[in-house]
CSV table of C-alpha atoms in Angstrom, one decimal:
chain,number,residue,atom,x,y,z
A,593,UNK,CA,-6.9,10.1,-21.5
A,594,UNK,CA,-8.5,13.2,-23.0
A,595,UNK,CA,-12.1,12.8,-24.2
A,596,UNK,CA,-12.2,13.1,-27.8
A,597,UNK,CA,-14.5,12.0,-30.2
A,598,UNK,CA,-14.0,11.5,-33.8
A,599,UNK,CA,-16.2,14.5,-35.5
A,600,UNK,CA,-16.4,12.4,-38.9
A,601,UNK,CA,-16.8,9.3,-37.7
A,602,UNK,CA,-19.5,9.4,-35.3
A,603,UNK,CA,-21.6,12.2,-37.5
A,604,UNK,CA,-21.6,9.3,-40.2
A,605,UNK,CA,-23.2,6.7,-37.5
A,606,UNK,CA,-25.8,9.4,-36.5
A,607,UNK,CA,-26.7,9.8,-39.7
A,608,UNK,CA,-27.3,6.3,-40.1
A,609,UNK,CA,-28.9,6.3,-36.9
A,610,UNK,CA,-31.3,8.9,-38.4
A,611,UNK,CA,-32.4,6.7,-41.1
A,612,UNK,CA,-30.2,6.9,-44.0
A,613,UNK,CA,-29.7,3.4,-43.9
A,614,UNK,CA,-32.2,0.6,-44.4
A,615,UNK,CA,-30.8,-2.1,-42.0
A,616,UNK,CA,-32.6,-2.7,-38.9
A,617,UNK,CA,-32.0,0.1,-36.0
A,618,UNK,CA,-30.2,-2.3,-34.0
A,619,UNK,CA,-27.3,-2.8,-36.3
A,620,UNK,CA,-27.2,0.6,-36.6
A,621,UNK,CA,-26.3,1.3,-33.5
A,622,UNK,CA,-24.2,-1.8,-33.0
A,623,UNK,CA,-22.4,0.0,-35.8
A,624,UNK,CA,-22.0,3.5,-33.7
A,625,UNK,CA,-21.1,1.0,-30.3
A,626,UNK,CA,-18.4,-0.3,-32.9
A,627,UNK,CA,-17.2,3.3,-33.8
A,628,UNK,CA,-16.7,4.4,-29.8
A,629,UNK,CA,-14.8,0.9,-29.7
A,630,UNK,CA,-12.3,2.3,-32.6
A,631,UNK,CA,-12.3,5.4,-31.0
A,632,UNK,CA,-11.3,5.2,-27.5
A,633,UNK,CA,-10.1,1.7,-27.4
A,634,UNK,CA,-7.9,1.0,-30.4
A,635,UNK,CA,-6.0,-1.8,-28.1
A,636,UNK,CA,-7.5,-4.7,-26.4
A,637,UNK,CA,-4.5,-5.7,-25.2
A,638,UNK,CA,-4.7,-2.5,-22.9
A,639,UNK,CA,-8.4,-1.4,-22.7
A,640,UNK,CA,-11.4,-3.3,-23.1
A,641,UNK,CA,-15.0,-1.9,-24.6
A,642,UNK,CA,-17.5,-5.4,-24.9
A,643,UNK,CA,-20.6,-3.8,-25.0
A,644,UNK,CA,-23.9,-6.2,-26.0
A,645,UNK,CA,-27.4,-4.7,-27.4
A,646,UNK,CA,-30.6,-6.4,-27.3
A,647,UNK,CA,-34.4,-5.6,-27.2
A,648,UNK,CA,-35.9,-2.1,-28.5
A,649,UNK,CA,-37.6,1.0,-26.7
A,650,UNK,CA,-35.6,1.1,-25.1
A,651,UNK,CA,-32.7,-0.7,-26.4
A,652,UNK,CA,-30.7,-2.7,-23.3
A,653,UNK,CA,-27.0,-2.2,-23.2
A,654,UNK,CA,-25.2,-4.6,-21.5
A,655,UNK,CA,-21.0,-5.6,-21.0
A,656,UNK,CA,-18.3,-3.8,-19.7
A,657,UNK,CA,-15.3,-1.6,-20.0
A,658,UNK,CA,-12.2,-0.3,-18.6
A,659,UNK,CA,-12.9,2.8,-20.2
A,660,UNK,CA,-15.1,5.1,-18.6
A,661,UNK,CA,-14.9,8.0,-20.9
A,662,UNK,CA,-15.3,5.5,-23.7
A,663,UNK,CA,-18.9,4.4,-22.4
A,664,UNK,CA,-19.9,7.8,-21.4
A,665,UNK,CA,-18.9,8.8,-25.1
A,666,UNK,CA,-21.6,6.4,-26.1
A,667,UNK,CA,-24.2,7.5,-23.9
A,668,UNK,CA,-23.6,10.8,-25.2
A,669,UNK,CA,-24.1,10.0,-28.6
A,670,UNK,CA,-27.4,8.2,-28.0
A,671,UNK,CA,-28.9,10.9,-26.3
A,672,UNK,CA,-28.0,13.3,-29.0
A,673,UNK,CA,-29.5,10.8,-31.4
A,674,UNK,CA,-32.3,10.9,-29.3
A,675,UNK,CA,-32.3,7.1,-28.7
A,676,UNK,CA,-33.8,5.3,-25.1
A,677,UNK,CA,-31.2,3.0,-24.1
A,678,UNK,CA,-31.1,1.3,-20.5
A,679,UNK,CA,-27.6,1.3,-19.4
A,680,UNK,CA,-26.6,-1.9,-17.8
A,681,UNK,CA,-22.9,-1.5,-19.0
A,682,UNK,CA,-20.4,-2.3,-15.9
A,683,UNK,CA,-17.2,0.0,-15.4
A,684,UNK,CA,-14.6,-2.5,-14.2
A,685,UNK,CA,-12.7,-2.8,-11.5
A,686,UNK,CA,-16.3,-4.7,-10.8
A,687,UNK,CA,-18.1,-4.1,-7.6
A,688,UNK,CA,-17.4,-7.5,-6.3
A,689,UNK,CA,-13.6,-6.6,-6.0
A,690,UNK,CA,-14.5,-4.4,-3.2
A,691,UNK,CA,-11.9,-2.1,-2.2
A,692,UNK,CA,-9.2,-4.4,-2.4
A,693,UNK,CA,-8.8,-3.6,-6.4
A,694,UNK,CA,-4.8,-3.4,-5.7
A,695,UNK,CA,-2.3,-6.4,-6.1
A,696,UNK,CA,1.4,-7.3,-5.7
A,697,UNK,CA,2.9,-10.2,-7.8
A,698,UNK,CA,3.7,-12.6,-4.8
A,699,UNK,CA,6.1,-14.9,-6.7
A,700,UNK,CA,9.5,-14.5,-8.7
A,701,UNK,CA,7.7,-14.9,-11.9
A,702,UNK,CA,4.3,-14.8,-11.9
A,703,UNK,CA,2.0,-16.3,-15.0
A,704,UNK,CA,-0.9,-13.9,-16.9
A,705,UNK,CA,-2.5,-15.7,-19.3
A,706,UNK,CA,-4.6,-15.2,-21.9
A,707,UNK,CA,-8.0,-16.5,-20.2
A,708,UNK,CA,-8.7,-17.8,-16.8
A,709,UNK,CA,-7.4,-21.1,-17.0
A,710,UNK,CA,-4.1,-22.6,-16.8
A,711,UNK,CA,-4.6,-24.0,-20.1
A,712,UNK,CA,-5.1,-20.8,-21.9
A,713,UNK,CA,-2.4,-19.4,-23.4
A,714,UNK,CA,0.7,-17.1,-21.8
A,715,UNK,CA,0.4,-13.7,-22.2
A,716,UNK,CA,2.9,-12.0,-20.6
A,717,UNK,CA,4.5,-12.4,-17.2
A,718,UNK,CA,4.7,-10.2,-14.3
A,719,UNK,CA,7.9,-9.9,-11.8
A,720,UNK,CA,7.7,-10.1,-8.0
A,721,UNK,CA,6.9,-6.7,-6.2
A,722,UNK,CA,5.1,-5.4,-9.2
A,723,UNK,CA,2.1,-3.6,-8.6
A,724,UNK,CA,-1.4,-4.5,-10.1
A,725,UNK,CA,-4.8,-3.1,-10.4
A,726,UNK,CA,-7.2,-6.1,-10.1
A,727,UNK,CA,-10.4,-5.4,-12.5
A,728,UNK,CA,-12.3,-8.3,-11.9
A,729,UNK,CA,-12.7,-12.5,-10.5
A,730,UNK,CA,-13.7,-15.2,-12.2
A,731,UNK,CA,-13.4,-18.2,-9.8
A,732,UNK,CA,-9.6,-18.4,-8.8
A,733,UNK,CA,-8.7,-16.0,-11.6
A,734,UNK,CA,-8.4,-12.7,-11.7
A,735,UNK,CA,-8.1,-9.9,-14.4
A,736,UNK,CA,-5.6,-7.8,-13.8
A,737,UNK,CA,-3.1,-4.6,-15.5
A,738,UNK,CA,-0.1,-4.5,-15.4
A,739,UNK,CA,2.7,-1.7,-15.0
A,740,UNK,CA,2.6,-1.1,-18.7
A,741,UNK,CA,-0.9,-1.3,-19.2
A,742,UNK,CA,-1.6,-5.0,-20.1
A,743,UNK,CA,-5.0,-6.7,-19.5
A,744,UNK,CA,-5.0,-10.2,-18.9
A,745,UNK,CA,-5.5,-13.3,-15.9
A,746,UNK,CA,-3.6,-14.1,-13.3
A,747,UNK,CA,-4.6,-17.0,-10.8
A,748,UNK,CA,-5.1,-16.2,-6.6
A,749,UNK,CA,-1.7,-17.6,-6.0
A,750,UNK,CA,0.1,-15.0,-8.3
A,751,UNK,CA,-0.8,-12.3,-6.4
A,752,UNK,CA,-1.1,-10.6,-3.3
A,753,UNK,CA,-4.4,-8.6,-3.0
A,754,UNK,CA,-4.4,-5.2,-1.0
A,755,UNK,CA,-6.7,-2.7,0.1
A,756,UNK,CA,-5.7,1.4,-0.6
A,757,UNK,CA,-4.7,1.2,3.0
A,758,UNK,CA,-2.4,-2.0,2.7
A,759,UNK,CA,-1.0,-1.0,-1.0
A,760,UNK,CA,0.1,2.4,0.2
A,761,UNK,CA,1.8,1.2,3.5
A,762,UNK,CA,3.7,-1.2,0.7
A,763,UNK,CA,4.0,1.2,-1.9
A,764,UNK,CA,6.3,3.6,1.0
A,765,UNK,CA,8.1,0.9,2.3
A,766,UNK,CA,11.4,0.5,1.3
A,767,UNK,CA,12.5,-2.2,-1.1
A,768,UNK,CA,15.2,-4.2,-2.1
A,769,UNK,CA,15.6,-5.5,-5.9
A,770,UNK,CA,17.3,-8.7,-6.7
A,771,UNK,CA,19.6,-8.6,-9.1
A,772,UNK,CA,21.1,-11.7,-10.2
A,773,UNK,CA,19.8,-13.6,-12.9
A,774,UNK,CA,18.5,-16.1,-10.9
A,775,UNK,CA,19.0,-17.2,-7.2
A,776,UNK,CA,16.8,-17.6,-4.2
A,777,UNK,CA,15.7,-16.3,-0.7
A,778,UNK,CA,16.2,-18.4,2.3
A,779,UNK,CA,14.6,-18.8,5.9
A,780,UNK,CA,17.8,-18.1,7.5
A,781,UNK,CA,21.5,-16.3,6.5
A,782,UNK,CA,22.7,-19.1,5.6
A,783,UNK,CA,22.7,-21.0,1.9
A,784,UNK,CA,22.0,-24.1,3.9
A,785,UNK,CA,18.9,-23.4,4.9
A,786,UNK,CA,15.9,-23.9,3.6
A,787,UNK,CA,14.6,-22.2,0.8
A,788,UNK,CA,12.0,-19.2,0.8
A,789,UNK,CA,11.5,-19.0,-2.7
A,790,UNK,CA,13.3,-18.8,-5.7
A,791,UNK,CA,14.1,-15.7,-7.0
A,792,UNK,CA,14.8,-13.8,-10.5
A,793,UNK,CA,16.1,-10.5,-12.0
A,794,UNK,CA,13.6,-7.4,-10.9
A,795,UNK,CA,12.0,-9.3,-8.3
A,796,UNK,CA,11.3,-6.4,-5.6
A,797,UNK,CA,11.1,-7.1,-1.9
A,798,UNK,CA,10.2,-5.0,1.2
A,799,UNK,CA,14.0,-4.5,2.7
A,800,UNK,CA,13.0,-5.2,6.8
A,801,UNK,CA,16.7,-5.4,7.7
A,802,UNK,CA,20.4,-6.8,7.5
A,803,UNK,CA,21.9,-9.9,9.6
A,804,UNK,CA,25.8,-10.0,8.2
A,805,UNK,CA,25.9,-10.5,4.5
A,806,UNK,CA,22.4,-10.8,4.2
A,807,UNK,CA,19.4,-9.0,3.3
A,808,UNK,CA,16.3,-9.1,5.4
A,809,UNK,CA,13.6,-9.3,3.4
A,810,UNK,CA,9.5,-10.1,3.6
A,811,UNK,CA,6.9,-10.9,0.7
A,812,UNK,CA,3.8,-9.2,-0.1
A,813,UNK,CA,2.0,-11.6,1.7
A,814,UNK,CA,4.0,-11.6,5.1
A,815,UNK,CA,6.7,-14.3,4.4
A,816,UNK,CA,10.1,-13.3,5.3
A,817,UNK,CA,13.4,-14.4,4.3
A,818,UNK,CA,17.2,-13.8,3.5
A,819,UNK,CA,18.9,-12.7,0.3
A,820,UNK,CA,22.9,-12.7,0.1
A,821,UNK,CA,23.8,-8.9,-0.4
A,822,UNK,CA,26.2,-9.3,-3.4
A,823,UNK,CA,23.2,-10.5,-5.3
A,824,UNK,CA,20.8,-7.5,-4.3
A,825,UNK,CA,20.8,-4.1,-3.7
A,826,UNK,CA,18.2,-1.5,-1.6
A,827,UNK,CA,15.7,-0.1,-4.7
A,828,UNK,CA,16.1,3.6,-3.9
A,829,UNK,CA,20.1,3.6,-4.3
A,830,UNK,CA,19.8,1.2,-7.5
A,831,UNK,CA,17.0,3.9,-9.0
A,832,UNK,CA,18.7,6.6,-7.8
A,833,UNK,CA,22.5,6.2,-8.9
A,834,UNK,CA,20.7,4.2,-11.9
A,835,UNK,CA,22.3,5.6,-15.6
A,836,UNK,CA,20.5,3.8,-18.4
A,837,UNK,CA,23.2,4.2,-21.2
A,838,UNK,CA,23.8,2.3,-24.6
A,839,UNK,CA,26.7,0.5,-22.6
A,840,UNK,CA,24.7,-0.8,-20.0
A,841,UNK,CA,21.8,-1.8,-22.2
A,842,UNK,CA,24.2,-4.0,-24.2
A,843,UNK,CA,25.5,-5.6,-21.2
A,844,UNK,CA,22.6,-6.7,-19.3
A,845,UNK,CA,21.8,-7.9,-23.0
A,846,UNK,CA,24.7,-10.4,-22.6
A,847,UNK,CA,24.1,-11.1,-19.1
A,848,UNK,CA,20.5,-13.3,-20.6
A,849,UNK,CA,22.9,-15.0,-23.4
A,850,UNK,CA,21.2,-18.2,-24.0
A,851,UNK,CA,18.2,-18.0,-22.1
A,852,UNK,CA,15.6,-20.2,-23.7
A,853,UNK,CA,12.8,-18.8,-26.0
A,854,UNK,CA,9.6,-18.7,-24.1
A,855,UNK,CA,6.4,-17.3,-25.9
A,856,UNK,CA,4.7,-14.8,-23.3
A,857,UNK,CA,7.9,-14.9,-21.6
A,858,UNK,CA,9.2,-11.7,-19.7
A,859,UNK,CA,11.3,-12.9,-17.2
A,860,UNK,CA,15.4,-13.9,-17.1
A,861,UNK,CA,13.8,-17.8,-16.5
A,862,UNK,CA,12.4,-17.8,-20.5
A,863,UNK,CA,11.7,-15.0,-22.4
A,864,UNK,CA,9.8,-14.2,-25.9
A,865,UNK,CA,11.2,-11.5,-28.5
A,866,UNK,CA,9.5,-8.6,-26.8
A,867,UNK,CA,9.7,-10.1,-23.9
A,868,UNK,CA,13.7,-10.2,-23.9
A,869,UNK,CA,14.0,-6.6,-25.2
A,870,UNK,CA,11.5,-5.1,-22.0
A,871,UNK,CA,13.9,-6.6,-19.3
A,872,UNK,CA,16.2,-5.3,-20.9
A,873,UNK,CA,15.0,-1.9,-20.4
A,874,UNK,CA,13.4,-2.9,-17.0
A,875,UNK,CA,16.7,-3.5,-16.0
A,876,UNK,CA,17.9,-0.6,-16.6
A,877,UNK,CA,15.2,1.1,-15.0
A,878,UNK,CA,12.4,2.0,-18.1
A,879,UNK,CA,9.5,-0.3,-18.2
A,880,UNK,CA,8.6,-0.1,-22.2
A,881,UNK,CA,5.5,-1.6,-23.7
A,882,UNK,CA,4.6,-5.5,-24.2
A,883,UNK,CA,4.4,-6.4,-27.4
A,884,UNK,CA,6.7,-5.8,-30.5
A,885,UNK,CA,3.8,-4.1,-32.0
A,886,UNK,CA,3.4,-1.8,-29.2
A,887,UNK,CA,7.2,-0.8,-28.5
A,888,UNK,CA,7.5,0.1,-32.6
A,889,UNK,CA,5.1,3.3,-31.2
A,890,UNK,CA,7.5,4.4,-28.5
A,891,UNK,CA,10.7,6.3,-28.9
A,892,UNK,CA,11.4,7.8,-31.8
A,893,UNK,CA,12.2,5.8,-35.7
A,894,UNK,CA,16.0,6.6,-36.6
A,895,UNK,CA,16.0,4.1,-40.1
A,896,UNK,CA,13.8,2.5,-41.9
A,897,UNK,CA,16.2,1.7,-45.1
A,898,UNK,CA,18.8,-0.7,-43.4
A,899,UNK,CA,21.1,2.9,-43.0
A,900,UNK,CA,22.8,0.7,-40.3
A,901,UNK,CA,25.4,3.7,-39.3
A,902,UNK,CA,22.3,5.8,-37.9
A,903,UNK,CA,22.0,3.0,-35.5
A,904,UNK,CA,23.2,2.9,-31.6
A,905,UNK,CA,23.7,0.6,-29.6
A,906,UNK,CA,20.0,0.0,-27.4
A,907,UNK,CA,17.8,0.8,-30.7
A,908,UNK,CA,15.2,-1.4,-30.8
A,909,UNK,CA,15.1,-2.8,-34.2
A,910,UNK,CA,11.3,-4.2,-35.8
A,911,UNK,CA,10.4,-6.9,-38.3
A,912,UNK,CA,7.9,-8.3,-40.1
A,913,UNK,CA,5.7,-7.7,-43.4
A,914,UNK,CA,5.3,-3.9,-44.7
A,915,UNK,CA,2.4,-2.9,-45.4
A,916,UNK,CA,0.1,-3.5,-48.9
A,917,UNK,CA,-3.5,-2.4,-50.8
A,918,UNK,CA,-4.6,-5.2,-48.9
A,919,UNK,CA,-2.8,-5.6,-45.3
A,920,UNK,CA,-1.5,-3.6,-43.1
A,921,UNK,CA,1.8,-3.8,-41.9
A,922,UNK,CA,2.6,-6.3,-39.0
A,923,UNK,CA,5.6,-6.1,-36.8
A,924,UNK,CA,6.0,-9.6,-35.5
A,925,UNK,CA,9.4,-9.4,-34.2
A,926,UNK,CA,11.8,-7.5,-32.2
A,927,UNK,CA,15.7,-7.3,-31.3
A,928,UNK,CA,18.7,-4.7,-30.3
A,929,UNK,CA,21.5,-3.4,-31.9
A,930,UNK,CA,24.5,-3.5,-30.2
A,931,UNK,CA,27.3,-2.9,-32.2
A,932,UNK,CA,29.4,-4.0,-34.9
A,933,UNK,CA,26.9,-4.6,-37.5
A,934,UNK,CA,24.9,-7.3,-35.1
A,935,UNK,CA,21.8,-7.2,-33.2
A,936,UNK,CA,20.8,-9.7,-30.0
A,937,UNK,CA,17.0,-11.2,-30.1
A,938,UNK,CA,15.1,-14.2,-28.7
A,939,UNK,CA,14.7,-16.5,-31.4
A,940,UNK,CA,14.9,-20.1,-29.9
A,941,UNK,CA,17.2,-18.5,-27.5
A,942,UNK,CA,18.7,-15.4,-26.8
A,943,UNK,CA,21.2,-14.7,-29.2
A,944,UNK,CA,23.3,-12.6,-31.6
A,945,UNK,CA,22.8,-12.5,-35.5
A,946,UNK,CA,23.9,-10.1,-38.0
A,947,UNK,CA,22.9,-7.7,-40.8
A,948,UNK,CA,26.2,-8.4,-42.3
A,949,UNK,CA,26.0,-11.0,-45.2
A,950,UNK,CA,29.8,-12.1,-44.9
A,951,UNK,CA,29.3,-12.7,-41.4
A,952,UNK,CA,29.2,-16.3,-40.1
A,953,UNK,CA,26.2,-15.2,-37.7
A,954,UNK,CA,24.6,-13.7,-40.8
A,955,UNK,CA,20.6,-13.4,-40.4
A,956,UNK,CA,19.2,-13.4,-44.1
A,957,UNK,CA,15.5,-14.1,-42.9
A,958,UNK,CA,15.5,-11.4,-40.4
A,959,UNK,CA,17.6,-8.6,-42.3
A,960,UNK,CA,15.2,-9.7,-45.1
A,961,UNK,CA,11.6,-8.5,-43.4
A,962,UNK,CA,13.6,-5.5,-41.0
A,963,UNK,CA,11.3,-2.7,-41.2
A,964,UNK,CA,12.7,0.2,-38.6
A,965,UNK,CA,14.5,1.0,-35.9
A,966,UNK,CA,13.6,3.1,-33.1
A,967,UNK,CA,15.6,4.7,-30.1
A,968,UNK,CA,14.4,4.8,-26.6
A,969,UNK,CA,17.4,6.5,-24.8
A,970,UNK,CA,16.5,10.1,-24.5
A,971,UNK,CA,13.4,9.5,-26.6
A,972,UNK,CA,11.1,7.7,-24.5
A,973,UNK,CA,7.9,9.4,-26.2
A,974,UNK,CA,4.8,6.8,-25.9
A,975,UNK,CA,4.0,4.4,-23.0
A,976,UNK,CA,7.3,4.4,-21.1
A,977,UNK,CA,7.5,5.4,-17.9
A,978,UNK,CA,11.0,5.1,-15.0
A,979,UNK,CA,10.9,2.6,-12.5
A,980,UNK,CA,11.2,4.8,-9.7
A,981,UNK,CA,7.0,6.0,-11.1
A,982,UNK,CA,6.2,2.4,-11.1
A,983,UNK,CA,4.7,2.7,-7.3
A,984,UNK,CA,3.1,6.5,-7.9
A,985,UNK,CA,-0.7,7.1,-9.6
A,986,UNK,CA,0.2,5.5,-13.4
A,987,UNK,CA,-2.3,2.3,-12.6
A,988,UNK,CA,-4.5,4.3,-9.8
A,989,UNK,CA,-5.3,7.8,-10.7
């Protein structure tokens, strides 16, 4: 990211910082640590800027941040202010990571929650094979990004954890991805044998080999097993012969008909809203943002006034409340159009509701609060990125 500081912004807080404000010195600059926060880290949900002050002559600064330019920003802005500070502020990934700050999800479906508890609530999830960067530990947790950016906890069993040495000699090997809605691996070619693990749509493998109709197969941490090959398919000539179109979009959108709603869900086992609309995409070889609130920023907006014959089938269609003098506007929920006046969504299940009021699968509540569309398919502007770079320097520059 480009350092750039907001000219307006922080000459107000120096201002203040220079005494044209009678609150204590301390709130002062909490209230310039507050504007470098809004500056460089608009998102929690894919940066992180907790920065603490305390004491006086010199102040102590104390926290962390994923967000190096965001802190040096800060630094540079107290020194031009002419403020002593002691800088205790960590850049994560923290030191007690040592150098094995890279991580593979080591299960089908792999849980990131919220906090580091089970407890806490689901955030997203992360697919088998998919790489990490792991930030920090707290006990058997770990916090972690993922491929499109999100911060959140994953616990030791979730995850593989890799040196540069070991992540690069996986990152080159070459993979397999499963491709079945759901299915499993097996210590032997044979259905009868006993199962590996279970596996799920995405999941990636390192491809060691055939033996007849099966797939070879091993796990990021060493286990190995066998995959029938009508349900998989070697990653390079699925990538490479790969042709996301509106047709195919709308027919891996069928192929999760009726899978359960599942908040923080991202997986063909449950998935949420947003959830539901990124496998989609990941299936088809773009991984898109998280949250509803985040894909509305990607691709480009093709309606906003329910023009339904500007839309294609694979928009992403938004809803929720518009915006007012006193709220902002909140996009809470998230399906694609595929056709024929009807759009597919997660909403207790995955399923198809129309815009059409004399339709029997008419969706008056949702057609109600729709407030864009968006197309993805040749306008991928904002935080999407291909498969195939999935492996290359996006979470380890």
């Amino acid at each position: 990211m480009k350092y750039v500081v907001h000219p307006l912004k922080l000459a107000l807080v120096l201002i203040l910082l220079l005494g044209a404000c009678s609150g204590p010195r301390q709130q002062t600059l909490r209230g310039l640590i507050d504007q470098v926060e809004n500056s460089f880290v608009p998102d929690s949900r894919v940066d992180q800027f907790n920065v603490q002050v305390s004491g006086g002559s010199p102040f102590l600064l104390s926290g962390e941040t994923t967000n190096a330019e965001a802190k040096q920003a800060l630094l540079d802005s107290l020194a031009e202010a002419n403020i002593s500070y002691t800088d205790s502020i960590k850049v994560l990934p923290s030191a007690e990571i040592g150098e094995k700050i890279y991580g593979v999800v080591n299960n089908s479906v792999s849980n990131i929650r919220s906090e580091p508890r089970h407890s806490a609530q689901l955030a997203t999830q992360a697919l088998l094979g998919m790489p990490l960067q792991v930030l920090k530990k707290d006990g058997g947790w770990y916090y972690v990004r993922t491929p499109e950016d999100y911060l959140s906890w994953i616990d030791s069993g979730g995850m593989h954890q890799m040196n540069e040495a070991e992540y690069l000699e996986w990152k080159s090997a070459e993979k397999l991805i499963y491709l079945d809605t759901y299915g499993f691996a097996y210590s032997s070619p044979s259905k009868s044998s006993e199962k590996v693990s279970d596996l799920a749509a995405g999941n990636i493998l390192k491809l060691e080999g055939s033996n007849g109709s099966y797939y070879r197969v091993s796990y990021p941490d060493g286990r190995e097993g066998y995959i029938p090959k009508n349900e998989a398919t070697p990653f390079a000539n699925w990538n490479n012969d790969l042709q996301a179109t509106r047709e195919s979009l709308v027919q891996t959108a069928h192929s999760m008909m009726g899978i359960p709603y599942l908040w923080g869900g991202t997986s063909t086992k449950g998935v949420d809203c947003s959830g539901f609309t990124k496998t989609i995409y990941l299936m088809n070889g773009l991984i898109i943002p998280r949250d509803a609130s985040q894909q509305v920023h990607a691709g480009t907006r093709v309606d906003d006034e329910k023009n339904w014959d500007q839309l294609q089938a694979g928009d992403l269609l938004f809803f929720g409340s518009p915006a007012t003098e006193n709220r902002s506007r909140r996009v809470v929920h998230v399906g694609m159009w595929i056709g024929n006046n009807q759009f597919i969504h997660s909403s207790r299940q995955v399923r198809i509701s129309s815009v059409d009021s004399t339709a029997s699968n008419y969706d008056a509540y949702n057609t109600g609060r729709y407030l864009e569309s968006r197309r993805y398919l040749g306008n991928t502007e904002g935080n999407v990125i291909r498969t195939n770079d999935m492996y290359d320097d996006i979470l380890f520059p």
